[in-house]
GROMACS .gro file of C-alpha atoms in nm:
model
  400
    1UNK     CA    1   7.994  10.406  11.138
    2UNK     CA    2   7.854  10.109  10.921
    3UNK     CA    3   7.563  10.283  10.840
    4UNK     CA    4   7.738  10.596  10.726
    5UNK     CA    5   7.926  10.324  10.485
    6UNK     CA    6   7.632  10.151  10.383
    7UNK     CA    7   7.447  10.452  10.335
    8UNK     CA    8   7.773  10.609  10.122
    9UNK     CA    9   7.797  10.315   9.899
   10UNK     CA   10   7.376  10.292   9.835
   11UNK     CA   11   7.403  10.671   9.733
   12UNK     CA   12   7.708  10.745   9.523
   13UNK     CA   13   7.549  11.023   9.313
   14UNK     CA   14   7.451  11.188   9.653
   15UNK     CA   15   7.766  11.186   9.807
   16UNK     CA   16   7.975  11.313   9.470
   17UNK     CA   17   7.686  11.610   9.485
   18UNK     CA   18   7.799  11.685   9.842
   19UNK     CA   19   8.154  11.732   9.719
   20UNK     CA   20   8.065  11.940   9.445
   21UNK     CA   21   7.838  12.182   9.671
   22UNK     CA   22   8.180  12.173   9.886
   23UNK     CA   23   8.432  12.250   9.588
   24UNK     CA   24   8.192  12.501   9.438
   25UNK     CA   25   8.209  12.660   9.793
   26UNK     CA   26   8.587  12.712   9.758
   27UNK     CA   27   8.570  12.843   9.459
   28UNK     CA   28   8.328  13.091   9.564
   29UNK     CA   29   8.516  13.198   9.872
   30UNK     CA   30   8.875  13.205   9.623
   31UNK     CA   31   8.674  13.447   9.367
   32UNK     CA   32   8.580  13.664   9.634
   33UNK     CA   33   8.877  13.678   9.838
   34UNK     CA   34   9.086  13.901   9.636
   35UNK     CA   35   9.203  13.693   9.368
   36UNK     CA   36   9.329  13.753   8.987
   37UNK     CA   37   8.991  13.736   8.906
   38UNK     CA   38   8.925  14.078   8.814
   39UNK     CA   39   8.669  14.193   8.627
   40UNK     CA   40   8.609  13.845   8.463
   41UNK     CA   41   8.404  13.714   8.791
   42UNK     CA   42   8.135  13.573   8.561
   43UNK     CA   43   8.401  13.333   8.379
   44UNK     CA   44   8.543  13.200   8.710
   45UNK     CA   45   8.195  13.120   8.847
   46UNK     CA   46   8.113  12.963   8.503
   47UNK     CA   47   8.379  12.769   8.504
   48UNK     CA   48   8.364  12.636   8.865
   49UNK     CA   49   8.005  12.591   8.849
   50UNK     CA   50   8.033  12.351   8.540
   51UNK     CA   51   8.379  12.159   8.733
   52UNK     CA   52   8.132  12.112   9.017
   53UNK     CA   53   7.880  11.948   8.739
   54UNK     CA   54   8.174  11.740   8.697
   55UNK     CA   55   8.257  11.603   9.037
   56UNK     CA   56   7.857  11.544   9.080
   57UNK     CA   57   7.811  11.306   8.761
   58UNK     CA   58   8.188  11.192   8.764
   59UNK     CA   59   8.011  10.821   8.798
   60UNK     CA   60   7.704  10.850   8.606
   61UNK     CA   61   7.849  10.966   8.287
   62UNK     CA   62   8.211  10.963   8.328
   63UNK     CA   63   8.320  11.005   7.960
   64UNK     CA   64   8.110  11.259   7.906
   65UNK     CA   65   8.243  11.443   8.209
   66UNK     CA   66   8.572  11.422   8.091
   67UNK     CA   67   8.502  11.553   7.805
   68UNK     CA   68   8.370  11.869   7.963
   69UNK     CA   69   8.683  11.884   8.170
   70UNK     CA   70   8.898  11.890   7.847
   71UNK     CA   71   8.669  12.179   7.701
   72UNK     CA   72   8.684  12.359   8.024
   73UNK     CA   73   9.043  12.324   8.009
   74UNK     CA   74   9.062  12.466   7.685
   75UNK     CA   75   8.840  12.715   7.783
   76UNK     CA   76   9.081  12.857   8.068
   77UNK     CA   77   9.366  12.880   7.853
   78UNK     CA   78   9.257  13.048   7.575
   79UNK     CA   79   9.000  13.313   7.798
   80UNK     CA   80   9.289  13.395   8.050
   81UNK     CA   81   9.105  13.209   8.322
   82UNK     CA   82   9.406  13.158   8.556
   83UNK     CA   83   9.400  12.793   8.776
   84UNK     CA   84   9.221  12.801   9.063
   85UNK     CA   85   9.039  12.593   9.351
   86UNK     CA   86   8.788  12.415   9.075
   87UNK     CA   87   9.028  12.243   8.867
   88UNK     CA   88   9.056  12.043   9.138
   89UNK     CA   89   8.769  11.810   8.912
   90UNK     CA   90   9.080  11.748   8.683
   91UNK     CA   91   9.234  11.493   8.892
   92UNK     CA   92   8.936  11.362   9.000
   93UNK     CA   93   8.772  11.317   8.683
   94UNK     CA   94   9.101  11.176   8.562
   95UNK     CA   95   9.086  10.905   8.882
   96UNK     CA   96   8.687  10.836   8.750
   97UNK     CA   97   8.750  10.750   8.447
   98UNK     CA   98   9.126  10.541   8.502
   99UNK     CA   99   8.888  10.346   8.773
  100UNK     CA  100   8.597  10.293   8.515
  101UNK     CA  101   8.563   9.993   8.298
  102UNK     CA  102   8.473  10.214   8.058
  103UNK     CA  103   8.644  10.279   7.656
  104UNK     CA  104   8.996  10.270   7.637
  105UNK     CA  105   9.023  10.584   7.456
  106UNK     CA  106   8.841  10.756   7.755
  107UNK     CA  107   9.158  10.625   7.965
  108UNK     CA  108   9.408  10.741   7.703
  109UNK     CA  109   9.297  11.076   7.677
  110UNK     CA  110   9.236  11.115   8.049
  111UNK     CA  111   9.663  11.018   8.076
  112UNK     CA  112   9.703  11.258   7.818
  113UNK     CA  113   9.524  11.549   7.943
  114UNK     CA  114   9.707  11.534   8.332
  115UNK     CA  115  10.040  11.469   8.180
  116UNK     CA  116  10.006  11.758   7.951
  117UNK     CA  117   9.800  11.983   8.167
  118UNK     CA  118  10.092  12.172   8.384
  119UNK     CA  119  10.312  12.204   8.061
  120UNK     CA  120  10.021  12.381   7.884
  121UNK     CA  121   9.931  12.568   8.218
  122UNK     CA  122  10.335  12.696   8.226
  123UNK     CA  123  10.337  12.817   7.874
  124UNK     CA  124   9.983  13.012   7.938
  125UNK     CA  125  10.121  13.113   8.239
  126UNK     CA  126  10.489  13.123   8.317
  127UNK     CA  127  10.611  13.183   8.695
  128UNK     CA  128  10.705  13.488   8.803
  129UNK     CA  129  11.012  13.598   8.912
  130UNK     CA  130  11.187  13.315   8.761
  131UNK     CA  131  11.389  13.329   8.485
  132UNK     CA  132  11.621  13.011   8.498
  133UNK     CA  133  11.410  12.773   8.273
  134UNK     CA  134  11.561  12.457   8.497
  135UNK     CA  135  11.274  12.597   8.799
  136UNK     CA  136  11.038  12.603   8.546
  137UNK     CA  137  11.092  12.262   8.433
  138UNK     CA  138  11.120  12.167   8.795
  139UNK     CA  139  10.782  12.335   8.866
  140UNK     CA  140  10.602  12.133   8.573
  141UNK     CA  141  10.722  11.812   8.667
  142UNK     CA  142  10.620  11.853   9.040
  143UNK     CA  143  10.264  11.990   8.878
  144UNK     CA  144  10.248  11.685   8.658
  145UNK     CA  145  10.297  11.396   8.934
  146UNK     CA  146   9.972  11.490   9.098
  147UNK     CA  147   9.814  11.408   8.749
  148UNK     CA  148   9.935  11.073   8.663
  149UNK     CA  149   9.920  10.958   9.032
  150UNK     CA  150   9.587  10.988   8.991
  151UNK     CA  151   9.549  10.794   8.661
  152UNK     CA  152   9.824  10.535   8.812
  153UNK     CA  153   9.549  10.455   9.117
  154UNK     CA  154   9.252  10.479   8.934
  155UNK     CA  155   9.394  10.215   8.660
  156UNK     CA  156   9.535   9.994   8.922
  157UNK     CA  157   9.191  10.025   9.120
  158UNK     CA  158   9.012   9.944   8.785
  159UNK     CA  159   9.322   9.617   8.688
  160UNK     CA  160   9.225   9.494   9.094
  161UNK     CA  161   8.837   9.508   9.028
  162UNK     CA  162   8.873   9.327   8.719
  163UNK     CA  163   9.102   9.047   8.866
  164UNK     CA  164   8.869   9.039   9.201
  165UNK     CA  165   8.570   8.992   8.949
  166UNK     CA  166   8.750   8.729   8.717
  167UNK     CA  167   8.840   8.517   9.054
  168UNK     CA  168   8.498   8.539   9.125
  169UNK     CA  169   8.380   8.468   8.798
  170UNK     CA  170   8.622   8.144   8.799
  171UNK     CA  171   8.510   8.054   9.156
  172UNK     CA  172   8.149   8.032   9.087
  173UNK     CA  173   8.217   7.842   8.722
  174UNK     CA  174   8.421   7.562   8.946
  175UNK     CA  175   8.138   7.521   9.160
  176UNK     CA  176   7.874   7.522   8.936
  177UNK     CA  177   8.106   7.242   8.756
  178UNK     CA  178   8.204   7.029   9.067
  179UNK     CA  179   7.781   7.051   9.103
  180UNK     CA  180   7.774   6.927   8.762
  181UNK     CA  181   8.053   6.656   8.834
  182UNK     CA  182   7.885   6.562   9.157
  183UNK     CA  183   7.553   6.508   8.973
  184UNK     CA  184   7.657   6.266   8.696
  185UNK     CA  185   7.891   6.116   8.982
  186UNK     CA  186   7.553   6.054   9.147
  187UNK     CA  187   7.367   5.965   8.852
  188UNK     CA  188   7.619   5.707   8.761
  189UNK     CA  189   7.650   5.555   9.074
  190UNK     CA  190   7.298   5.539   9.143
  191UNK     CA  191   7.299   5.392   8.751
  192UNK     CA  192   7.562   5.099   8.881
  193UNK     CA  193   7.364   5.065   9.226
  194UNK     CA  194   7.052   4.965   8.990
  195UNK     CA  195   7.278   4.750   8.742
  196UNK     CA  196   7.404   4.573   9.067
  197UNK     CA  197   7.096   4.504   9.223
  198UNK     CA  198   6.911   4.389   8.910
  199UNK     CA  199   7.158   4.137   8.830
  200UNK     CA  200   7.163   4.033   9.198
  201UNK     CA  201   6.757   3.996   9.242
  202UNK     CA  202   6.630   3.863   8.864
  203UNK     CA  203   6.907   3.603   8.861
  204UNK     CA  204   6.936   3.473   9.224
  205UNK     CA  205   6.545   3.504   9.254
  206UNK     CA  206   6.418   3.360   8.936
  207UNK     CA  207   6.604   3.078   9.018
  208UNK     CA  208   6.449   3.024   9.391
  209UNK     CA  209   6.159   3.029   9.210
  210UNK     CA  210   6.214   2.807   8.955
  211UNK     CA  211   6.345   2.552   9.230
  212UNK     CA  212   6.064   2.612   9.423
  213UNK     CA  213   5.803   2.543   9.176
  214UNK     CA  214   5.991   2.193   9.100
  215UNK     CA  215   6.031   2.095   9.492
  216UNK     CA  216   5.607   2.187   9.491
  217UNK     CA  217   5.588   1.964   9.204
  218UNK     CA  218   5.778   1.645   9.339
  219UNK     CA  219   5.750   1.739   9.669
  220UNK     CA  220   5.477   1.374   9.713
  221UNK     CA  221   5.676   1.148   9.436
  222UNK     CA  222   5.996   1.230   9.526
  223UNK     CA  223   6.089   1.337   9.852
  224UNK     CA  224   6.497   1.409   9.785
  225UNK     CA  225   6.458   1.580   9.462
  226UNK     CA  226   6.278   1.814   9.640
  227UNK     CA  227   6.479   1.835   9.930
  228UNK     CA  228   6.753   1.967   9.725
  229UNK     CA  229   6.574   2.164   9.549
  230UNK     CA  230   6.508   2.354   9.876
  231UNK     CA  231   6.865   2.303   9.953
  232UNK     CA  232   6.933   2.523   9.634
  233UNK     CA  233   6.708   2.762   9.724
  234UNK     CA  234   6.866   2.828  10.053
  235UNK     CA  235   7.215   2.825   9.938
  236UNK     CA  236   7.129   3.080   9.644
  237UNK     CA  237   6.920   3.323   9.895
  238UNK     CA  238   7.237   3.320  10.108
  239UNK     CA  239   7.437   3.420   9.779
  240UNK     CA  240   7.153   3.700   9.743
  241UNK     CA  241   7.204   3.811  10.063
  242UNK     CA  242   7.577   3.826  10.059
  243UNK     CA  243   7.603   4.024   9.770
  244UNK     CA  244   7.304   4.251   9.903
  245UNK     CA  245   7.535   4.318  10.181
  246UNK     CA  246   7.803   4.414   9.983
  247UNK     CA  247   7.572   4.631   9.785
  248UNK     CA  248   7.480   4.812  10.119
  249UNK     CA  249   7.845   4.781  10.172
  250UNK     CA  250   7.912   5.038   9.953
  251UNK     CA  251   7.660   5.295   9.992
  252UNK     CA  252   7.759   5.281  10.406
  253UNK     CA  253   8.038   5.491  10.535
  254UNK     CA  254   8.212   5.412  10.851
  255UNK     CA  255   8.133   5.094  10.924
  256UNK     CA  256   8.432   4.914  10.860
  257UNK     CA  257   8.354   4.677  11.165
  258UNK     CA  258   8.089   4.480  10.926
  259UNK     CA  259   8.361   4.495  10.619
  260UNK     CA  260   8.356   4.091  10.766
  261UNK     CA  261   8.012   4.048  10.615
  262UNK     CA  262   8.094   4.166  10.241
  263UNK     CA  263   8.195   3.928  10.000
  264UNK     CA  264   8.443   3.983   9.689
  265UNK     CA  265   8.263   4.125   9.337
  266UNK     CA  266   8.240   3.852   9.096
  267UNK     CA  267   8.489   3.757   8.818
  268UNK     CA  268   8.528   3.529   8.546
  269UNK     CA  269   8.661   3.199   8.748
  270UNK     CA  270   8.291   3.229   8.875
  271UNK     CA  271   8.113   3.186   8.546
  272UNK     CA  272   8.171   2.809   8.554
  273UNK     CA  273   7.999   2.820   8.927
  274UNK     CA  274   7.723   2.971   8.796
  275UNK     CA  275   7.670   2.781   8.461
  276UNK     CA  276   7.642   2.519   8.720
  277UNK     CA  277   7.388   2.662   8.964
  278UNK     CA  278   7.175   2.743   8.587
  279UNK     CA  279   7.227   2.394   8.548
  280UNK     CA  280   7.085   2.328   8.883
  281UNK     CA  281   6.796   2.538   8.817
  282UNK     CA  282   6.668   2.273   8.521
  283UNK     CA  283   6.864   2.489   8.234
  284UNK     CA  284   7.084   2.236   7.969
  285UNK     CA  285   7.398   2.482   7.974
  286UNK     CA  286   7.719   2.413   7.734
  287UNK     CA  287   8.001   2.566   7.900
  288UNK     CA  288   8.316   2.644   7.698
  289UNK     CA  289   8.655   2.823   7.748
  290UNK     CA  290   8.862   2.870   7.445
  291UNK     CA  291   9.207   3.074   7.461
  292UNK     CA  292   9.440   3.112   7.728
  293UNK     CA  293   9.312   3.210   8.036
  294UNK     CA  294   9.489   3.448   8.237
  295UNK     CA  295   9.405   3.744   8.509
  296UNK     CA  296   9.220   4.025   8.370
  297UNK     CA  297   9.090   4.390   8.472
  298UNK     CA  298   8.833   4.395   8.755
  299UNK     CA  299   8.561   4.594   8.568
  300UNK     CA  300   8.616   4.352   8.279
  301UNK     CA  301   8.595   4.070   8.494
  302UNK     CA  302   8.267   4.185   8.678
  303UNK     CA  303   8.119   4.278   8.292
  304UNK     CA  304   8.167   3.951   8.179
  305UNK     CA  305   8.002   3.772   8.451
  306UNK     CA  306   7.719   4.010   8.487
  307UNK     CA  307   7.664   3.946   8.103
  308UNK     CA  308   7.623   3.600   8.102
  309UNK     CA  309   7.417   3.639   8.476
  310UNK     CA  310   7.207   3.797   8.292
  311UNK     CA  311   7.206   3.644   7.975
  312UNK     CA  312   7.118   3.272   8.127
  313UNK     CA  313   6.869   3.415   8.313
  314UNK     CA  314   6.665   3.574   8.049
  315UNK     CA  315   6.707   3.230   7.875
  316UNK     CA  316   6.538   3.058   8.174
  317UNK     CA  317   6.270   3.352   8.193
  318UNK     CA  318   6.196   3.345   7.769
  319UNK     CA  319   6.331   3.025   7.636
  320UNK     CA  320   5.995   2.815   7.674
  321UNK     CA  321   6.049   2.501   7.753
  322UNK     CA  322   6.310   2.220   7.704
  323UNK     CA  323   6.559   2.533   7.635
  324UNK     CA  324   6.892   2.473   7.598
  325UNK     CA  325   7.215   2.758   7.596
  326UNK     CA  326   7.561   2.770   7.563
  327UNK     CA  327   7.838   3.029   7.687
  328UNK     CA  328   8.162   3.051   7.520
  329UNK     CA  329   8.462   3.264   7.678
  330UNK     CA  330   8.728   3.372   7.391
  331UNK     CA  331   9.025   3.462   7.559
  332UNK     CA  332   9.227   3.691   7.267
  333UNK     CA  333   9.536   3.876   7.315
  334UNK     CA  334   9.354   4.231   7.340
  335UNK     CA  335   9.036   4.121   7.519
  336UNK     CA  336   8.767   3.860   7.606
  337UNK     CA  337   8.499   3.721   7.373
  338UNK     CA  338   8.140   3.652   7.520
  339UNK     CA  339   7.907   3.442   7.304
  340UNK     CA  340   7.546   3.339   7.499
  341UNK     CA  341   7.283   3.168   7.312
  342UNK     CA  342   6.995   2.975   7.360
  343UNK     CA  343   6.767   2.785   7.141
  344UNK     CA  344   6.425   2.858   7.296
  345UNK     CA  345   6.115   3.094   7.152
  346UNK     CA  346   6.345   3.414   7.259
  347UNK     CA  347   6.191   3.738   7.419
  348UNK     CA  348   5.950   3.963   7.209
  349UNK     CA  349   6.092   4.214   7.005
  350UNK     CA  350   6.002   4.508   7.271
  351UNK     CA  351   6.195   4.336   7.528
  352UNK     CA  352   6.521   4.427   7.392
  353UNK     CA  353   6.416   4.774   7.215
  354UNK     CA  354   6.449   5.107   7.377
  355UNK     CA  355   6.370   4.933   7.711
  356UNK     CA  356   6.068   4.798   7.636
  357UNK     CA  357   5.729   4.846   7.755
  358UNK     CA  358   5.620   4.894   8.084
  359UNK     CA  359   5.972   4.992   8.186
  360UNK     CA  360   6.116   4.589   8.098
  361UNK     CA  361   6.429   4.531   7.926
  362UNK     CA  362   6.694   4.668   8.154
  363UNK     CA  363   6.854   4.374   8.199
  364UNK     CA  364   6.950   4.455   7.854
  365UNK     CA  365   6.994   4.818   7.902
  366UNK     CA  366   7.173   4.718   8.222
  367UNK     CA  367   7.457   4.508   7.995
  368UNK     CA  368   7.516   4.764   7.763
  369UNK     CA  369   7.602   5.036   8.025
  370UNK     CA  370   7.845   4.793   8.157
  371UNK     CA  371   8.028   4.702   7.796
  372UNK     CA  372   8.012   5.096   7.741
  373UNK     CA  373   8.207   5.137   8.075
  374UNK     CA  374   8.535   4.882   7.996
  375UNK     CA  375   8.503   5.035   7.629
  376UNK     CA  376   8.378   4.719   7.466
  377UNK     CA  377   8.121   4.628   7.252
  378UNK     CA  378   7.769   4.452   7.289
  379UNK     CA  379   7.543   4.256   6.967
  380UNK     CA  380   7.167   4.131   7.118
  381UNK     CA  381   6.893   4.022   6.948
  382UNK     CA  382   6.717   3.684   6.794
  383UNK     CA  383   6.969   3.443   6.650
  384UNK     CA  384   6.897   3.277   6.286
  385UNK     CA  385   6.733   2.970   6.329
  386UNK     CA  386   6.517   3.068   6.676
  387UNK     CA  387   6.648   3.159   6.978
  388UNK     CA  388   6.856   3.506   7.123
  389UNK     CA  389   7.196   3.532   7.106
  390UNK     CA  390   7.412   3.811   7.313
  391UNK     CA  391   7.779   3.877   7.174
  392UNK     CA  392   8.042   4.096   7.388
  393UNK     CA  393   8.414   4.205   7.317
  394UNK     CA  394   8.564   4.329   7.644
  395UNK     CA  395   8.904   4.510   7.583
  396UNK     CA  396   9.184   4.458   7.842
  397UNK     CA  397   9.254   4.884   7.831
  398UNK     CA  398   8.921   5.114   7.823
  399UNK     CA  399   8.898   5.277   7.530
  400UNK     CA  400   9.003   5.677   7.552
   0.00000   0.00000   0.00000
């Protein structure tokens, strides 16, 4: 029985021919059965051969169709050509073209043409035997309902298809959205994932090995300077490593048991701890407060230590030597001030420009994302004088 479905809907054309082979059938049989025909045989076979036309293209050129019909019908009326089995195509060509999403005039005119079809057909042809004119009434009305049932389904077929197809329409445009969502959702995380872990490796490692090449150095002449140099280096790889974890933290899923492991992100009441691990590290750092300080967002909190991470150690890894920098936190009533600057040579002009070349400079890259996150604003580049200066305004409320 599938098949016979299958096969139905893959040949519609075929199928509507079968009917009209069928309907011209019964027409033949109702001409030659005794009927008012008469001597007009030729008319009646005309006429139901070009109605069977009809039912066999009713959905390959629908309009056109039922504009035959309407011709036909006018036909009939004014040759005498009384009803009969082939204007059966009226109500199915009316159905057709209700059903098609087609020109609304097509559908106006096929309403028109069933509702007015049986008063047109009484006045042609009033009943016999019947002279109260509240039967004939009657009669038309009953003769009518057949007509704009048809145009009633066909419309409400055609209002269904086009509400099936516009749930469909809005089903595949939220998908292809959330796909869209889920990308940049990707694309940003994997963005903060790379902002993370750059912060996490240049700072923590440059200063290992800066440590390390000073405990090499005195490592003979002075025996304790170098053992806490190495006593530095161990306690900042175990910093590295705690903040790697929480890094992995966060791309893992369901495994809360090591949630003991991760450590919490890093805010602004950690700057001054690691002003003095820079200082540790052999960099002259002048550390400053200025305001009130008081609790602030998270992201803003993580952006401003990030920024001057970052900041102090691209100062270590550009300054030259005998470098010297200075971080000031501005505590305002809308937002924090950042001010980090260093007196040393500064990095080349391509470090800080479109990412420089051979894919350096995301450290800057890297602190503008973040500012552009919290809604703030971010000023890098060589200060007046010698030496690179970075500038930040973090707002307390994102920016809309």
């Amino acid at each position: 029985m599938q098949r016979l479905y299958d096969f139905i809907r893959r040949h519609p054309t075929g199928v509507d021919t079968f009917w009209a082979v069928v309907l011209f059938g019964f027409s033949l049989l109702w001409v030659g059965s005794g009927s008012p025909a008469g001597t007009n045989v030729p008319g009646y076979l005309a006429v139901g051969a070009l109605y069977s036309l009809v039912i066999a293209l009713r959905r390959r050129a629908p309009e056109k169709m039922l504009v035959l019909t309407v011709l036909l019908g006018l036909v009939q009326l004014a040759f005498g050509i009384v009803p009969f089995m082939a204007d059966f195509a009226m109500l199915v060509i009316i159905y057709t073209v209700a059903a098609h999403d087609g020109p609304r005039w097509a559908s106006r005119l096929a309403l028109a043409g069933g509702l007015s079809a049986a008063t047109l057909s009484q006045l042609r042809w009033p009943l016999e035997h019947s002279s109260s004119s509240a039967a004939t009434v009657f009669f038309t009305i009953i003769m009518t309902v057949p007509f704009a049932l048809a145009w009633v389904l066909g419309d409400s077929l055609r209002t269904r298809r086009a509400y099936f197809a516009q749930l469909e329409e809005r089903a595949s445009r939220l998908e292809k959205e959330r796909e869209a969502q889920a990308k940049v959702a990707v694309a940003a995380e994997r963005a903060r994932i790379a902002r993370e872990l750059h912060d996490v490796v240049a700072h923590n490692v440059s200063v290992m090995v800066v440590q390390a090449d000073g405990a090499a150095y005195v490592m003979d002449s002075s025996p304790e300077t170098a053992k806490q140099a190495l006593e530095t280096i161990a306690g900042t790889g175990r910093q590295a490593l705690a903040e790697m974890r929480r890094l992995l933290g966060i791309l893992r899923t369901g495994e809360h048991q090591e949630a003991g492991e991760y450590v919490p992100q890093p805010d602004v009441q950690q700057i001054e701890d690691l002003v003095e691990q820079v200082r540790g590290a052999g960099l002259a750092v002048d550390f400053k407060i200025e305001g009130t300080p008081r609790p602030l967002p998270s992201g803003v909190e993580l952006t401003a230590y990030r920024i001057v991470q970052e900041a102090l150690t691209n100062s270590r890894k550009h300054g030259g030597p005998d470098v010297g920098a200075s971080v000031r936190l501005v505590y305002f009533d809308d937002g924090l001030g950042l001010l980090v600057e260093d007196d040393g040579r500064g990095a080349p002009q391509e470090m800080y420009e479109d990412g420089g070349a051979d894919g350096r400079g995301h450290g800057l890259i890297g602190m503008r994302e973040r500012v552009g996150m919290v809604g703030g604003t971010l000023d890098a580049g060589p200060r007046p004088g010698g030496g690179f200066r970075i500038s930040a305004l973090l707002p307390l409320k994102p920016a809309h």
